[in-house]
Coordinates of C-alpha atoms and ligand atoms in Angstrom, one line a residue:
M440 CA 0.0 0.0 0.0
N441 CA 1.6 3.3 -1.1
G442 CA 1.0 6.1 1.4
N443 CA 2.4 8.9 -0.7
D444 CA 0.3 9.0 -3.9
G445 CA -2.9 10.4 -2.4
T446 CA -4.9 7.3 -3.3
R447 CA -7.6 6.5 -0.8
V448 CA -8.4 2.9 0.2
Q449 CA -11.6 1.6 1.6
V450 CA -11.0 -0.3 4.9
T451 CA -13.4 -1.8 7.4
L452 CA -12.7 -1.3 11.0
R453 CA -14.1 -4.3 12.8
V454 CA -14.5 -3.3 16.4
H455 CA -15.2 -5.6 19.3
R456 CA -17.7 -3.6 21.3
F457 CA -18.8 -3.9 24.9
T458 CA -21.4 -2.1 27.0
P459 CA -21.4 -2.9 30.7
R460 CA -24.5 -3.8 32.5
P461 CA -25.3 -1.4 35.4
E462 CA -23.7 -2.6 38.7
R463 CA -26.1 -4.1 41.1
D464 CA -26.7 -2.1 44.3
R465 CA -26.5 -5.0 46.7
P466 CA -23.0 -6.1 47.7
R467 CA -22.0 -9.6 46.7
S468 CA -21.3 -11.9 49.6
G469 CA -17.7 -13.2 49.5
S470 CA -16.9 -16.9 49.2
P471 CA -14.9 -18.4 52.1
F472 CA -12.8 -20.1 49.4
A473 CA -12.0 -16.9 47.5
K474 CA -8.4 -16.2 46.8
Q475 CA -6.7 -13.9 49.3
G476 CA -5.3 -10.7 47.9
S477 CA -1.6 -10.9 47.0
P478 CA 0.9 -8.4 48.4
F479 CA 0.7 -6.6 45.0
G480 CA -3.0 -7.0 44.5
S481 CA -5.7 -4.7 45.7
G482 CA -6.8 -7.2 48.3
T483 CA -10.1 -7.8 46.6
A484 CA -10.3 -9.7 43.3
R485 CA -11.6 -7.5 40.5
R486 CA -14.8 -8.8 38.9
R487 CA -14.9 -8.7 35.2
P488 CA -17.8 -6.5 34.3
R489 CA -20.8 -8.2 32.6
G490 CA -22.6 -6.7 29.7
K491 CA -23.5 -6.8 26.0
Q492 CA -20.8 -7.8 23.6
W493 CA -21.0 -7.5 19.8
T494 CA -18.8 -6.9 16.8
Q495 CA -19.5 -3.8 14.7
D496 CA -18.1 -2.9 11.2
Y497 CA -17.3 0.7 10.1
L498 CA -16.4 1.3 6.5
L499 CA -14.0 4.2 5.8
S500 CA -12.2 5.7 2.8
V501 CA -8.8 6.8 4.0
L502 CA -5.2 7.5 3.0
P503 CA -3.0 4.5 3.8
D504 CA -0.8 6.7 6.1
T505 CA -3.8 7.5 8.3
T506 CA -3.4 6.4 11.9
I507 CA -6.0 4.1 13.3
L508 CA -6.6 6.7 16.0
D509 CA -7.6 9.2 13.3
C510 CA -9.9 6.5 11.8
L511 CA -11.7 6.1 15.1
L512 CA -12.0 9.9 15.6
D513 CA -13.5 10.1 12.1
I514 CA -16.0 7.3 12.9
K515 CA -16.9 9.0 16.2
R516 CA -17.5 12.4 14.4
T517 CA -19.3 11.1 11.3
Q518 CA -20.8 7.6 12.0
D519 CA -21.2 6.6 15.6
P520 CA -20.7 9.0 18.6
S521 CA -21.3 6.1 21.0
L522 CA -18.0 4.3 20.1
A523 CA -15.6 4.5 23.1
F524 CA -11.8 4.6 23.1
R525 CA -9.2 6.4 25.1
Y526 CA -6.3 8.7 23.9
S527 CA -4.5 11.8 25.0
C528 CA -1.3 13.0 23.3
G529 CA -1.9 11.5 19.9
H530 CA 1.8 10.9 19.2
G531 CA 3.1 7.9 21.3
M532 CA 4.0 9.8 24.5
C533 CA 1.3 9.2 27.0
G534 CA 0.5 5.4 26.6
S535 CA -3.3 5.9 27.1
D536 CA -4.5 4.3 23.9
A537 CA -3.1 0.8 23.9
V538 CA -5.5 -1.7 22.3
A539 CA -5.2 -5.0 20.4
I540 CA -5.0 -4.5 16.7
N541 CA -5.5 -7.7 14.8
G542 CA -4.8 -9.4 18.1
T543 CA -1.5 -7.6 18.7
P544 CA -1.2 -5.1 21.6
T545 CA -0.1 -1.7 20.3
L546 CA -0.9 2.0 20.4
L547 CA -3.7 3.4 18.2
C548 CA -1.9 6.7 17.5
T549 CA 1.2 5.2 16.0
A550 CA -0.5 2.4 14.0
K551 CA -1.1 3.2 10.4
V552 CA -3.8 1.7 8.1
K553 CA -1.2 0.6 5.6
D554 CA 0.6 -1.5 8.2
W555 CA -2.4 -3.2 9.6
A556 CA -5.1 -3.6 6.9
V557 CA -5.5 -7.2 6.1
A558 CA -7.3 -8.8 3.2
Q559 CA -10.5 -10.4 4.4
T560 CA -9.7 -13.6 2.6
A561 CA -6.2 -13.8 4.3
R562 CA -7.9 -13.7 7.7
N563 CA -10.1 -16.6 6.8
A564 CA -7.4 -18.6 4.9
T565 CA -6.6 -22.2 6.0
D566 CA -3.3 -24.0 5.7
A567 CA -2.8 -27.4 4.1
E568 CA -4.0 -29.2 7.3
G569 CA -7.2 -27.2 7.3
F570 CA -6.2 -24.9 10.3
R571 CA -7.2 -21.3 10.1
K572 CA -4.2 -19.0 9.7
T573 CA -3.9 -16.5 12.5
T574 CA -3.1 -13.6 10.2
G575 CA -2.4 -10.4 12.0
T576 CA -0.8 -11.7 15.1
D577 CA 2.8 -12.1 13.9
D578 CA 5.6 -9.9 15.3
D579 CA 6.0 -7.7 12.3
P580 CA 2.7 -6.0 11.4
A581 CA 4.1 -5.4 7.9
D582 CA 4.1 -9.2 7.3
N583 CA 0.4 -9.1 8.1
A584 CA -0.7 -6.1 6.0
A585 CA -2.5 -6.7 2.7
D586 CA -0.2 -6.5 -0.3
V587 CA -1.9 -3.6 -2.0
S588 CA 1.3 -1.7 -3.0
G589 CA 0.8 0.3 -6.1
T590 CA -2.9 0.5 -5.6
S591 CA -4.4 3.1 -7.9
G592 CA -7.9 4.1 -7.3
V593 CA -9.0 0.7 -6.0
S594 CA -10.3 0.1 -2.5
S595 CA -9.2 -3.4 -1.8
A596 CA -6.3 -5.9 -2.0
H597 CA -5.0 -7.1 -5.4
D598 CA -7.3 -10.1 -5.3
G599 CA -10.3 -7.8 -4.8
S600 CA -11.0 -8.9 -1.2
P601 CA -12.0 -6.1 1.2
L602 CA -9.5 -4.8 3.7
V603 CA -10.2 -5.2 7.4
I604 CA -8.5 -4.1 10.6
E605 CA -9.8 -5.8 13.8
L606 CA -9.8 -3.8 17.0
S607 CA -10.4 -5.0 20.6
A608 CA -9.6 -3.8 24.1
L609 CA -6.1 -4.4 25.5
P610 CA -5.9 -8.1 26.5
G611 CA -5.2 -9.0 30.1
F612 CA -7.4 -6.3 31.7
P613 CA -11.1 -6.1 32.4
V614 CA -12.9 -4.2 29.6
Q615 CA -14.7 -1.0 30.8
R616 CA -16.4 -0.2 27.5
D617 CA -15.6 -0.9 23.8
L618 CA -11.8 -0.3 23.4
I619 CA -11.2 1.0 26.9
A620 CA -9.5 -1.4 29.3
D621 CA -9.4 -0.9 33.0
I622 CA -5.6 -0.5 33.6
D623 CA -5.9 0.3 37.3
P624 CA -4.5 -3.1 38.4
M625 CA -1.3 -2.2 36.6
L626 CA -1.1 1.3 37.9
E627 CA -1.7 0.0 41.5
Q628 CA 1.1 -2.4 41.2
I629 CA 3.5 0.2 39.8
K630 CA 2.5 2.5 42.7
R631 CA 3.2 -0.2 45.3
L632 CA 6.8 -0.4 44.1
K633 CA 7.3 3.3 44.9
P634 CA 8.0 4.7 41.4
Y635 CA 10.0 7.7 42.6
L636 CA 13.5 8.4 43.6
Q637 CA 14.3 7.5 47.2
A638 CA 17.5 9.1 48.4
D639 CA 18.7 9.2 52.0
G640 CA 17.0 12.5 52.7
K641 CA 20.1 14.4 53.5
L642 CA 21.1 17.3 51.2
A643 CA 24.8 17.3 50.4
T644 CA 26.5 20.5 51.3
T645 CA 29.7 22.1 50.1
K646 CA 32.6 23.0 52.4
D647 CA 31.1 26.5 53.0
G648 CA 27.8 25.0 54.1
K649 CA 25.8 25.7 51.0
I650 CA 23.6 23.1 49.3
D651 CA 25.7 21.2 46.8
V652 CA 23.8 21.6 43.5
F653 CA 25.9 18.8 42.0
E654 CA 25.0 16.3 44.6
Y655 CA 23.1 14.1 42.1
L656 CA 25.5 14.6 39.3
Q657 CA 25.9 11.3 37.4
R658 CA 28.5 10.0 35.0
P659 CA 27.2 9.1 31.5
E660 CA 27.6 5.4 32.2
Q661 CA 25.5 5.8 35.4
L662 CA 22.8 7.5 33.4
A663 CA 23.0 4.9 30.6
A664 CA 22.2 2.2 33.2
Y665 CA 18.6 3.3 33.5
E666 CA 17.9 6.0 30.9
T667 CA 16.1 3.6 28.4
L668 CA 14.0 2.3 31.3
S669 CA 12.9 5.8 32.3
N670 CA 11.2 6.1 28.8
C671 CA 8.4 3.6 29.9
I672 CA 5.0 5.3 29.5
A673 CA 3.0 2.7 31.4
C674 CA 1.0 1.9 28.4
G675 CA 0.4 -1.8 29.3
V676 CA 1.4 -3.2 25.9
C677 CA 3.9 -5.5 27.6
E678 CA 1.3 -6.7 30.1
G679 CA -1.2 -7.3 27.3
S680 CA 1.4 -9.4 25.5
C681 CA 2.4 -11.4 28.6
P682 CA 0.6 -14.8 28.8
V683 CA 1.2 -15.0 32.6
F684 CA -0.2 -11.5 33.4
A685 CA -4.0 -11.4 33.4
G686 CA -5.3 -8.6 35.6
G687 CA -2.4 -8.7 38.0
E688 CA -3.5 -11.2 40.8
A689 CA -0.9 -13.9 40.1
F690 CA 1.9 -11.8 38.6
I691 CA 3.0 -8.2 39.4
G692 CA 3.5 -7.8 35.6
P693 CA 6.3 -6.6 33.4
A694 CA 5.5 -2.9 33.6
A695 CA 5.9 -2.8 37.4
L696 CA 9.1 -4.8 37.1
I697 CA 10.5 -2.3 34.6
T698 CA 9.7 0.5 37.1
A699 CA 11.5 -1.3 39.9
S700 CA 14.5 -1.9 37.6
R701 CA 14.6 1.8 36.6
F702 CA 15.2 2.8 40.2
I703 CA 17.4 -0.2 41.2
N704 CA 19.7 0.8 38.4
D705 CA 19.8 4.5 39.3
S706 CA 23.0 5.3 41.3
R707 CA 21.1 8.1 43.2
D708 CA 18.5 5.8 44.7
T709 CA 19.3 4.4 48.1
A710 CA 16.4 1.9 48.4
A711 CA 17.6 -0.8 46.0
D712 CA 17.7 -3.5 48.7
A713 CA 14.1 -2.8 49.8
R714 CA 13.0 -2.7 46.1
M715 CA 14.6 -6.0 45.5
D716 CA 12.9 -7.5 48.6
A717 CA 9.6 -6.2 47.3
I718 CA 9.8 -8.1 44.0
D719 CA 11.5 -11.2 45.4
A720 CA 8.1 -12.8 45.9
A721 CA 6.0 -15.6 44.5
D722 CA 4.0 -13.1 42.4
G723 CA 7.0 -11.0 41.7
I724 CA 10.0 -12.1 39.7
A725 CA 9.3 -15.8 40.6
A726 CA 6.1 -15.7 38.5
C727 CA 7.9 -14.6 35.3
Q728 CA 8.2 -17.6 32.9
S729 CA 10.7 -15.8 30.6
V730 CA 8.4 -16.1 27.6
R731 CA 9.6 -12.7 26.5
A732 CA 6.4 -11.8 24.7
C733 CA 6.6 -8.6 26.6
S734 CA 9.6 -7.4 24.5
R735 CA 7.9 -7.7 21.1
H736 CA 5.8 -4.6 20.9
C737 CA 7.1 -2.1 23.5
P738 CA 6.5 1.3 21.8
R739 CA 9.4 2.8 23.7
G740 CA 11.9 0.3 22.4
I741 CA 12.5 -1.3 25.8
D742 CA 13.7 -5.0 25.7
V743 CA 11.4 -5.8 28.6
G744 CA 12.2 -9.5 28.7
E745 CA 15.9 -8.9 28.8
E746 CA 15.6 -6.2 31.5
I747 CA 13.5 -8.5 33.6
W748 CA 16.1 -11.3 33.1
Q749 CA 18.9 -9.0 34.3
L750 CA 16.7 -7.9 37.2
I751 CA 16.1 -11.5 38.3
A752 CA 19.9 -12.2 38.1
K753 CA 20.5 -9.1 40.3
V754 CA 18.0 -10.2 42.9
K755 CA 19.4 -13.7 43.0
E756 CA 23.0 -12.6 43.3
R757 CA 22.5 -10.5 46.4
Ligands
LIG1310 S1 7.8 -1.3 29.2 FE1 7.1 -0.6 27.2 S2 5.3 -1.8 26.7 FE2 5.7 -2.0 28.9 S3 4.4 -0.4 29.9 FE3 6.5 0.5 29.5 S4 6.4 1.5 27.5 FE4 4.6 0.1 27.6
LIG1311 S1 -2.5 8.9 22.5 FE1 -0.8 9.1 23.8 S2 0.4 7.4 23.3 FE2 -1.2 7.3 21.8

């Protein structure tokens, strides 16, 4: 698909929608066999909301370079104001718009139609053994996109099949409405690991008693030890990719571990031991199965699996 020649393509956005049923007023009685809250959990297991689920198609005529966020904004303005999705910055900085596109967790605002539109027939294709191909879930979205390069004035793939992009809420989290996932479990876990610099509380002073403004000066190699990790935007893409994480009860999750690693690697932080104690738990680093799916789609380029691997080694070597 050529994004520079001004040719529009017709694409169907297939959205997995969800409208929650209103909460009942009466409190639910707890089971005596219910799982107790983990040190990282909220103490009360989150119930997945119940409600109406359906799939809705929206047909659009767009330039191939259009982002999927812009497609959704267009749908909201011109076709269906009830469609719910979340976004803020619009350029990959805030992490608020993570969803699953063709089954792959990623950000709406950086995903382009040309990279994700898949020919309808490809999604339904079967292999020689008769198994349906899971088109659209490979690591490289470009491998999944329909081959419509050189398209001129046509609205579909070369074989004439319509182009489809499938959208659903970020996996691993309860769905609040349509494409909005409840990421509070992840944010709670990050908060519990104290995502801020903890120094010894004493301000360094110079010989003449003034505050030493260079007290936190770091050498380039000290900065390099955590700089990449400080780029994490808590989008939850790594959590949505992790087969072990599912709402945060059994595993603190890769995003929280990246936060812990960011401060453990910071030479100015004096709480490294306490931080390592906090994650050296059954639902901390011990729950990580080193699948490394978390590394595949991080929008900030963090090799999440490798960082967690190094963190585990650091905790074990103490
Ligand atoms: S590590 Fe990457 S994928 Fe995970 S929350 Fe941070 S920015 Fe998102
Ligand atoms: S809207 Fe902020 S990262 Fe996409």
